[in-house]
Amino acid sequence: MSMSAAAADIDVKRLREALGSRSIVLVGLMGAGKSSIGRRLAHRLGLPFVDADTEIEKAADLTIPEIFEKHGEPYFRAGEVRVVARILDSGPQVLATGGGAYMNPETRARIRERGISLWLKAELDVLMKRVKRRGDRPLLKADDPQAVLKRLMDERYPVYAEADLTVVSREASHDEVVEDVIAALASHVRPSPDRGSHDPS
Ligand code: S3P
């Protein structure tokens, strides 16, 4: 085993302990890899993986495009708030949220309370390449999906930046990004050596 893999295994154990009942919540734009990274991360950590969009589809007994089409976006957003709240009650787990979930202040507050948030940040060209593979995102059914993504980046990146951690979702293998995520989480949860001693202020 390489040194870094050994270090990562120690990180995994500490991380599981430090997490308690909190969830690791992945946020970021469509195509950032929240579900594929999240699934692998959960496997690495021995935690359940939950995909918020899948849970919304189950609750509505409709696909996301069908929900948008039949009931409109506000109805979807209201369901999203409820479903994410319900999922957050049953940590520890890895939760992949849909790209718009973290934009809701109520959801952000709940995530802050019950989880550690991690923004998977990606460049526009990486996102574009990935979203082209699937045609099931209602917001991107537009003449110029790249312009939509660019606008969403401008609107959302300042809010995603409120997440506890940020990891760049680069064009490396998923496994490499997962190791970056584990390292970021491990350094976040590890108490600094002098924490808990006296407060100099
Ligand atoms: C959305 C992202 C989608 C899905 C819905 C709306 C958004 O999830 O929730 O189509 O507002 O960014 P993914 O980010 O998993 O694609």
mmCIF file of C-alpha atoms and ligand atoms in Angstrom:
data_model
loop_
_atom_site.group_PDB
_atom_site.id
_atom_site.type_symbol
_atom_site.label_atom_id
_atom_site.label_comp_id
_atom_site.label_asym_id
_atom_site.label_seq_id
_atom_site.Cartn_x
_atom_site.Cartn_y
_atom_site.Cartn_z
ATOM 1 C CA MET A 1 0.000 0.000 0.000
ATOM 2 C CA SER A 2 1.371 3.422 -0.872
ATOM 3 C CA MET A 3 1.905 6.007 1.854
ATOM 4 C CA SER A 4 -0.940 8.151 0.593
ATOM 5 C CA ALA A 5 -3.367 5.224 0.497
ATOM 6 C CA ALA A 6 -2.355 4.304 4.064
ATOM 7 C CA ALA A 7 -2.849 7.906 5.147
ATOM 8 C CA ALA A 8 -6.227 7.935 3.454
ATOM 9 C CA ASP A 9 -7.285 4.808 5.373
ATOM 10 C CA ILE A 10 -6.423 6.470 8.675
ATOM 11 C CA ASP A 11 -8.398 9.499 7.486
ATOM 12 C CA VAL A 12 -11.416 7.303 6.714
ATOM 13 C CA LYS A 13 -11.486 5.859 10.232
ATOM 14 C CA ARG A 14 -11.117 9.264 11.904
ATOM 15 C CA LEU A 15 -13.641 10.748 9.571
ATOM 16 C CA ARG A 16 -16.281 8.125 10.345
ATOM 17 C CA GLU A 17 -15.782 8.715 14.065
ATOM 18 C CA ALA A 18 -15.843 12.493 13.815
ATOM 19 C CA LEU A 19 -18.898 12.520 11.592
ATOM 20 C CA GLY A 20 -21.227 11.055 14.206
ATOM 21 C CA SER A 21 -24.728 11.277 12.755
ATOM 22 C CA ARG A 22 -23.934 14.130 10.358
ATOM 23 C CA SER A 23 -24.261 13.723 6.606
ATOM 24 C CA ILE A 24 -21.693 14.637 4.000
ATOM 25 C CA VAL A 25 -23.665 16.821 1.605
ATOM 26 C CA LEU A 26 -22.402 17.353 -1.930
ATOM 27 C CA VAL A 27 -23.467 20.547 -3.651
ATOM 28 C CA GLY A 28 -22.619 22.016 -7.041
ATOM 29 C CA LEU A 29 -23.893 22.497 -10.558
ATOM 30 C CA MET A 30 -25.336 19.914 -12.896
ATOM 31 C CA GLY A 31 -22.470 17.875 -14.309
ATOM 32 C CA ALA A 32 -20.130 18.505 -11.373
ATOM 33 C CA GLY A 33 -20.204 14.789 -10.528
ATOM 34 C CA LYS A 34 -22.209 14.928 -7.283
ATOM 35 C CA SER A 35 -23.867 11.549 -7.850
ATOM 36 C CA SER A 36 -20.934 9.638 -9.324
ATOM 37 C CA ILE A 37 -18.392 11.016 -6.840
ATOM 38 C CA GLY A 38 -20.932 10.686 -4.015
ATOM 39 C CA ARG A 39 -21.602 7.025 -4.736
ATOM 40 C CA ARG A 40 -17.875 6.206 -4.752
ATOM 41 C CA LEU A 41 -17.246 8.332 -1.670
ATOM 42 C CA ALA A 42 -19.989 6.514 0.234
ATOM 43 C CA HIS A 43 -18.493 3.175 -0.771
ATOM 44 C CA ARG A 44 -15.018 4.285 0.393
ATOM 45 C CA LEU A 45 -16.408 5.443 3.735
ATOM 46 C CA GLY A 46 -18.763 2.497 4.252
ATOM 47 C CA LEU A 47 -21.760 4.838 4.418
ATOM 48 C CA PRO A 48 -25.117 4.760 2.634
ATOM 49 C CA PHE A 49 -25.439 6.913 -0.475
ATOM 50 C CA VAL A 50 -28.621 8.900 -1.054
ATOM 51 C CA ASP A 51 -29.419 10.920 -4.165
ATOM 52 C CA ALA A 52 -31.941 13.671 -3.460
ATOM 53 C CA ASP A 53 -33.256 13.777 -7.044
ATOM 54 C CA THR A 54 -33.947 10.025 -6.958
ATOM 55 C CA GLU A 55 -35.812 10.431 -3.663
ATOM 56 C CA ILE A 56 -37.882 13.307 -5.103
ATOM 57 C CA GLU A 57 -38.772 11.109 -8.097
ATOM 58 C CA LYS A 58 -39.820 8.264 -5.790
ATOM 59 C CA ALA A 59 -41.931 10.561 -3.608
ATOM 60 C CA ALA A 60 -43.720 12.040 -6.625
ATOM 61 C CA ASP A 61 -43.801 8.799 -8.597
ATOM 62 C CA LEU A 62 -42.699 10.897 -11.570
ATOM 63 C CA THR A 63 -39.356 11.625 -13.223
ATOM 64 C CA ILE A 64 -37.821 15.081 -12.757
ATOM 65 C CA PRO A 65 -38.663 16.140 -16.336
ATOM 66 C CA GLU A 66 -42.258 14.992 -15.724
ATOM 67 C CA ILE A 67 -42.482 16.961 -12.461
ATOM 68 C CA PHE A 68 -41.254 20.128 -14.217
ATOM 69 C CA GLU A 69 -43.596 19.546 -17.130
ATOM 70 C CA LYS A 70 -46.740 18.694 -15.170
ATOM 71 C CA HIS A 71 -46.354 20.867 -12.100
ATOM 72 C CA GLY A 72 -43.668 23.453 -12.861
ATOM 73 C CA GLU A 73 -40.410 24.375 -11.165
ATOM 74 C CA PRO A 74 -41.861 25.960 -7.961
ATOM 75 C CA TYR A 75 -43.636 22.664 -7.161
ATOM 76 C CA PHE A 76 -40.372 20.777 -7.720
ATOM 77 C CA ARG A 77 -38.490 23.212 -5.457
ATOM 78 C CA ALA A 78 -41.046 22.833 -2.645
ATOM 79 C CA GLY A 79 -40.728 19.039 -2.855
ATOM 80 C CA GLU A 80 -36.951 19.356 -2.904
ATOM 81 C CA VAL A 81 -36.952 21.330 0.379
ATOM 82 C CA ARG A 82 -39.110 18.680 2.074
ATOM 83 C CA VAL A 83 -37.232 15.678 0.733
ATOM 84 C CA VAL A 84 -33.768 17.054 1.593
ATOM 85 C CA ALA A 85 -35.011 17.863 5.121
ATOM 86 C CA ARG A 86 -36.293 14.323 5.554
ATOM 87 C CA ILE A 87 -33.068 12.755 4.261
ATOM 88 C CA LEU A 88 -30.942 14.899 6.590
ATOM 89 C CA ASP A 89 -32.734 13.318 9.562
ATOM 90 C CA SER A 90 -31.038 9.997 8.963
ATOM 91 C CA GLY A 91 -27.288 10.501 8.840
ATOM 92 C CA PRO A 92 -24.536 9.501 8.697
ATOM 93 C CA GLN A 93 -24.647 9.159 4.929
ATOM 94 C CA VAL A 94 -23.402 10.746 1.752
ATOM 95 C CA LEU A 95 -26.106 12.920 0.200
ATOM 96 C CA ALA A 96 -25.911 14.200 -3.369
ATOM 97 C CA THR A 97 -28.243 17.173 -3.779
ATOM 98 C CA GLY A 98 -29.663 18.493 -7.056
ATOM 99 C CA GLY A 99 -27.895 21.620 -8.294
ATOM 100 C CA GLY A 100 -30.577 24.032 -7.092
ATOM 101 C CA ALA A 101 -31.169 22.604 -3.597
ATOM 102 C CA TYR A 102 -28.425 24.544 -1.809
ATOM 103 C CA MET A 103 -29.793 27.819 -3.210
ATOM 104 C CA ASN A 104 -32.712 27.610 -0.786
ATOM 105 C CA PRO A 105 -31.814 29.386 2.493
ATOM 106 C CA GLU A 106 -33.896 26.987 4.608
ATOM 107 C CA THR A 107 -32.131 23.997 3.080
ATOM 108 C CA ARG A 108 -28.738 25.667 3.532
ATOM 109 C CA ALA A 109 -29.447 26.253 7.221
ATOM 110 C CA ARG A 110 -30.550 22.659 7.704
ATOM 111 C CA ILE A 111 -27.450 21.347 5.939
ATOM 112 C CA ARG A 112 -25.290 23.540 8.178
ATOM 113 C CA GLU A 113 -26.984 22.029 11.231
ATOM 114 C CA ARG A 114 -26.933 18.397 10.222
ATOM 115 C CA GLY A 115 -24.069 17.990 7.834
ATOM 116 C CA ILE A 116 -20.759 18.925 6.359
ATOM 117 C CA SER A 117 -21.236 20.564 2.989
ATOM 118 C CA LEU A 118 -18.790 20.125 0.173
ATOM 119 C CA TRP A 119 -18.938 22.033 -3.092
ATOM 120 C CA LEU A 120 -17.753 20.101 -6.102
ATOM 121 C CA LYS A 121 -16.566 22.987 -8.212
ATOM 122 C CA ALA A 122 -16.012 22.560 -11.924
ATOM 123 C CA GLU A 123 -15.087 24.681 -14.904
ATOM 124 C CA LEU A 124 -17.700 25.419 -17.551
ATOM 125 C CA ASP A 125 -16.088 23.226 -20.215
ATOM 126 C CA VAL A 126 -15.949 20.240 -17.829
ATOM 127 C CA LEU A 127 -19.626 20.726 -16.926
ATOM 128 C CA MET A 128 -20.643 21.068 -20.570
ATOM 129 C CA LYS A 129 -18.847 17.892 -21.566
ATOM 130 C CA ARG A 130 -20.591 15.966 -18.794
ATOM 131 C CA VAL A 131 -24.134 17.319 -19.159
ATOM 132 C CA LYS A 132 -24.103 16.504 -22.874
ATOM 133 C CA ARG A 133 -24.167 12.810 -21.979
ATOM 134 C CA ARG A 134 -27.673 13.033 -20.518
ATOM 135 C CA GLY A 135 -30.727 14.827 -21.856
ATOM 136 C CA ASP A 136 -32.906 14.675 -18.745
ATOM 137 C CA ARG A 137 -32.272 18.089 -17.205
ATOM 138 C CA PRO A 138 -35.233 20.399 -17.768
ATOM 139 C CA LEU A 139 -33.234 23.583 -17.144
ATOM 140 C CA LEU A 140 -30.860 22.681 -19.973
ATOM 141 C CA LYS A 141 -33.560 22.028 -22.556
ATOM 142 C CA ALA A 142 -32.742 25.401 -24.062
ATOM 143 C CA ASP A 143 -31.375 26.688 -27.365
ATOM 144 C CA ASP A 144 -28.078 27.496 -25.719
ATOM 145 C CA PRO A 145 -27.460 25.194 -22.730
ATOM 146 C CA GLN A 146 -23.947 26.580 -22.324
ATOM 147 C CA ALA A 147 -25.364 30.088 -21.787
ATOM 148 C CA VAL A 148 -27.770 28.662 -19.184
ATOM 149 C CA LEU A 149 -24.937 26.942 -17.328
ATOM 150 C CA LYS A 150 -22.851 30.112 -17.477
ATOM 151 C CA ARG A 151 -25.719 32.124 -15.999
ATOM 152 C CA LEU A 152 -26.250 29.523 -13.272
ATOM 153 C CA MET A 153 -22.530 29.661 -12.478
ATOM 154 C CA ASP A 154 -22.739 33.434 -12.037
ATOM 155 C CA GLU A 155 -25.827 33.144 -9.827
ATOM 156 C CA ARG A 156 -24.877 30.125 -7.804
ATOM 157 C CA TYR A 157 -21.119 30.050 -7.339
ATOM 158 C CA PRO A 158 -21.149 32.816 -4.697
ATOM 159 C CA VAL A 159 -23.727 30.769 -2.738
ATOM 160 C CA TYR A 160 -22.038 27.386 -3.237
ATOM 161 C CA ALA A 161 -18.929 29.108 -1.863
ATOM 162 C CA GLU A 162 -20.661 29.149 1.552
ATOM 163 C CA ALA A 163 -20.156 25.368 1.757
ATOM 164 C CA ASP A 164 -17.784 24.149 4.461
ATOM 165 C CA LEU A 165 -15.380 22.752 1.874
ATOM 166 C CA THR A 166 -14.615 23.088 -1.800
ATOM 167 C CA VAL A 167 -12.977 20.457 -3.986
ATOM 168 C CA VAL A 168 -12.268 20.985 -7.654
ATOM 169 C CA SER A 169 -14.009 18.360 -9.751
ATOM 170 C CA ARG A 170 -11.310 18.118 -12.370
ATOM 171 C CA GLU A 171 -11.025 15.935 -15.402
ATOM 172 C CA ALA A 172 -9.097 13.326 -13.433
ATOM 173 C CA SER A 173 -10.507 9.889 -12.669
ATOM 174 C CA HIS A 174 -13.409 9.748 -10.217
ATOM 175 C CA ASP A 175 -11.198 7.855 -7.786
ATOM 176 C CA GLU A 176 -8.667 10.700 -7.702
ATOM 177 C CA VAL A 177 -11.385 13.243 -6.984
ATOM 178 C CA VAL A 178 -12.770 10.965 -4.245
ATOM 179 C CA GLU A 179 -9.342 10.899 -2.582
ATOM 180 C CA ASP A 180 -9.219 14.730 -2.782
ATOM 181 C CA VAL A 181 -12.642 14.817 -1.120
ATOM 182 C CA ILE A 182 -11.547 12.457 1.664
ATOM 183 C CA ALA A 183 -8.422 14.535 2.309
ATOM 184 C CA ALA A 184 -10.491 17.745 2.478
ATOM 185 C CA LEU A 185 -13.036 16.174 4.845
ATOM 186 C CA ALA A 186 -10.328 14.677 7.039
ATOM 187 C CA SER A 187 -8.567 17.988 7.508
ATOM 188 C CA HIS A 188 -11.896 19.676 8.232
ATOM 189 C CA VAL A 189 -13.001 17.280 10.971
ATOM 190 C CA ARG A 190 -9.606 16.732 12.563
ATOM 191 C CA PRO A 191 -9.363 18.985 15.602
ATOM 192 C CA SER A 192 -6.336 21.240 15.472
ATOM 193 C CA PRO A 193 -3.781 20.284 18.176
ATOM 194 C CA ASP A 194 -4.359 23.353 20.328
ATOM 195 C CA ARG A 195 -8.138 23.438 20.045
ATOM 196 C CA GLY A 196 -9.731 22.968 23.424
ATOM 197 C CA SER A 197 -6.809 24.434 25.311
ATOM 198 C CA HIS A 198 -7.201 27.988 26.516
ATOM 199 C CA ASP A 199 -8.880 30.701 24.534
ATOM 200 C CA PRO A 200 -6.410 33.589 24.104
ATOM 201 C CA SER A 201 -9.150 36.166 23.549
HETATM 202 C C1 S3P B 1 -31.245 21.186 -11.104
HETATM 203 C C2 S3P B 1 -30.372 20.144 -11.075
HETATM 204 C C3 S3P B 1 -30.774 18.743 -11.262
HETATM 205 C C4 S3P B 1 -32.237 18.537 -10.848
HETATM 206 C C5 S3P B 1 -33.116 19.538 -11.547
HETATM 207 C C6 S3P B 1 -32.719 20.986 -11.273
HETATM 208 C C7 S3P B 1 -30.739 22.577 -10.895
HETATM 209 O O1 S3P B 1 -29.933 17.903 -10.476
HETATM 210 O O2 S3P B 1 -32.383 18.684 -9.452
HETATM 211 O O3 S3P B 1 -33.043 19.234 -12.910
HETATM 212 O O4 S3P B 1 -31.521 23.473 -10.582
HETATM 213 O O5 S3P B 1 -29.505 22.767 -11.005
HETATM 214 P P1 S3P B 1 -28.374 17.601 -10.836
HETATM 215 O O6 S3P B 1 -27.566 18.751 -10.310
HETATM 216 O O7 S3P B 1 -28.109 16.348 -10.076
HETATM 217 O O8 S3P B 1 -28.279 17.437 -12.296
#
